[in-house]
């Protein structure tokens, strides 16, 4: 299944590996912060409604 | 219906949440198809060997690095002229996506350059302007974080964005008007002779569309987060005011 990358296999795999790690970090951090902020806002709105 | 309706945060959140699932799925699908096609099913180049496969990451990332800055510029100008908070927050939301795209373009370029040019880095016009663009992204993000008042931060970052646009333009067109340096001309061109072969251009187009949709999905999601974070600040301020009254 793996294509024969010849003498440049390290180069190609390093480029794909680095890019996938960077994209995964970006998506992971974005979703993590998004969920945290949404939870915080919901909790705050609920508290303010309860307290009038 | 007018585009300015989306300056209303509630309307923006409602609409973006409706279109985001389609954006996430289509961008993931197109990126996967383009990258798998490019990695597994394209031939080696007669000069570059298998390193040509790096083009499927490098070109779309570089394209989005520059276009993200232009999107930030447009959003910043809308903020400066019409004072719509959503546009300032959208510019802020796009910056981390842009900087990651710039980093991918710089990293894949360096990794490719080592075996092809014999060096990781050269002070070539396009490479240098791209590095400066990366530094502008860093400065832009740092400025947003450094200033407490969101309106002042939006004003100052808009000015920084305007200045940085010079380098975004340079990194796009440096190869055209500086006839020096190592970086080759554009990979995709309307001139058939300059264009890459069809075997490479088809998966490349798919990757470019995929990266573009990924950018839009990320900016929608991150803008939603910024709108909520701003609302939290406003609610906390209102609560403090209520306590002190």
GROMACS .gro file of C-alpha atoms in nm, chain A residues 1-6 8-9 11-16 18-19 22-23 26-27 30-31 33-35 37-38 40-41 44-45 47-48 51, chain B residues 17 31 39-40 48 50-51 53-54 56-57 96-97 100-101 103-104 108 111 115-116 214 218 221-222 225-226 228-229 231-232 235-236 239:
model
   68
    1UNK     CA    1   0.000   0.000   0.000
    2UNK     CA    2   0.282   0.241   0.090
    3UNK     CA    3   0.427   0.399  -0.225
    4UNK     CA    4   0.798   0.361  -0.293
    5UNK     CA    5   0.936   0.703  -0.199
    6UNK     CA    6   1.293   0.608  -0.283
    8UNK     CA    7   1.355   1.091  -0.034
    9UNK     CA    8   1.121   0.891   0.189
   11UNK     CA    9   1.187   1.408   0.347
   12UNK     CA   10   0.834   1.335   0.226
   13UNK     CA   11   0.726   1.163   0.548
   14UNK     CA   12   0.871   1.446   0.760
   15UNK     CA   13   0.676   1.706   0.558
   16UNK     CA   14   0.348   1.513   0.587
   18UNK     CA   15   0.488   1.790   1.053
   19UNK     CA   16   0.188   1.926   0.863
   22UNK     CA   17   0.029   2.118   1.314
   23UNK     CA   18  -0.322   2.083   1.167
   26UNK     CA   19  -0.486   2.368   1.555
   27UNK     CA   20  -0.812   2.172   1.538
   30UNK     CA   21  -0.977   2.530   1.862
   31UNK     CA   22  -1.235   2.271   1.969
   33UNK     CA   23  -1.130   2.638   2.372
   34UNK     CA   24  -1.464   2.651   2.191
   35UNK     CA   25  -1.619   2.395   2.426
   37UNK     CA   26  -1.601   2.904   2.645
   38UNK     CA   27  -1.947   2.764   2.557
   40UNK     CA   28  -1.857   2.897   3.078
   41UNK     CA   29  -2.117   3.110   2.901
   44UNK     CA   30  -2.288   3.218   3.366
   45UNK     CA   31  -2.623   3.275   3.190
   47UNK     CA   32  -2.647   3.168   3.724
   48UNK     CA   33  -2.762   3.516   3.620
   51UNK     CA   34  -3.005   3.517   4.067
   69UNK     CA   35  -2.392   2.678   1.310
   83UNK     CA   36  -0.846   1.726   0.202
   91UNK     CA   37   0.056   1.084  -0.176
   92UNK     CA   38  -0.038   0.738  -0.303
  100UNK     CA   39   1.240   1.609  -0.787
  102UNK     CA   40   0.907   1.168  -0.468
  103UNK     CA   41   0.958   1.509  -0.301
  105UNK     CA   42   0.437   1.498  -0.324
  106UNK     CA   43   0.510   1.779  -0.078
  108UNK     CA   44   0.000   1.898  -0.207
  109UNK     CA   45   0.064   2.046   0.137
  148UNK     CA   46  -0.417   3.150   1.443
  149UNK     CA   47  -0.537   2.957   1.137
  152UNK     CA   48  -0.045   2.764   1.123
  153UNK     CA   49  -0.080   2.774   0.743
  155UNK     CA   50   0.420   2.762   0.950
  156UNK     CA   51   0.322   2.460   0.736
  160UNK     CA   52   0.739   2.196   0.420
  163UNK     CA   53   1.211   2.019   0.435
  167UNK     CA   54   1.754   1.786  -0.072
  168UNK     CA   55   1.653   2.000  -0.375
  266UNK     CA   56  -1.120   2.408   0.616
  270UNK     CA   57  -1.229   2.712   1.130
  273UNK     CA   58  -1.614   2.813   1.460
  274UNK     CA   59  -1.346   3.037   1.612
  277UNK     CA   60  -1.600   3.123   2.028
  278UNK     CA   61  -1.479   3.485   2.023
  280UNK     CA   62  -1.919   3.398   2.329
  281UNK     CA   63  -1.597   3.502   2.506
  283UNK     CA   64  -2.043   3.800   2.586
  284UNK     CA   65  -1.892   3.641   2.900
  287UNK     CA   66  -2.208   3.961   3.146
  288UNK     CA   67  -1.937   3.962   3.414
  291UNK     CA   68  -2.280   4.147   3.724
   0.00000   0.00000   0.00000
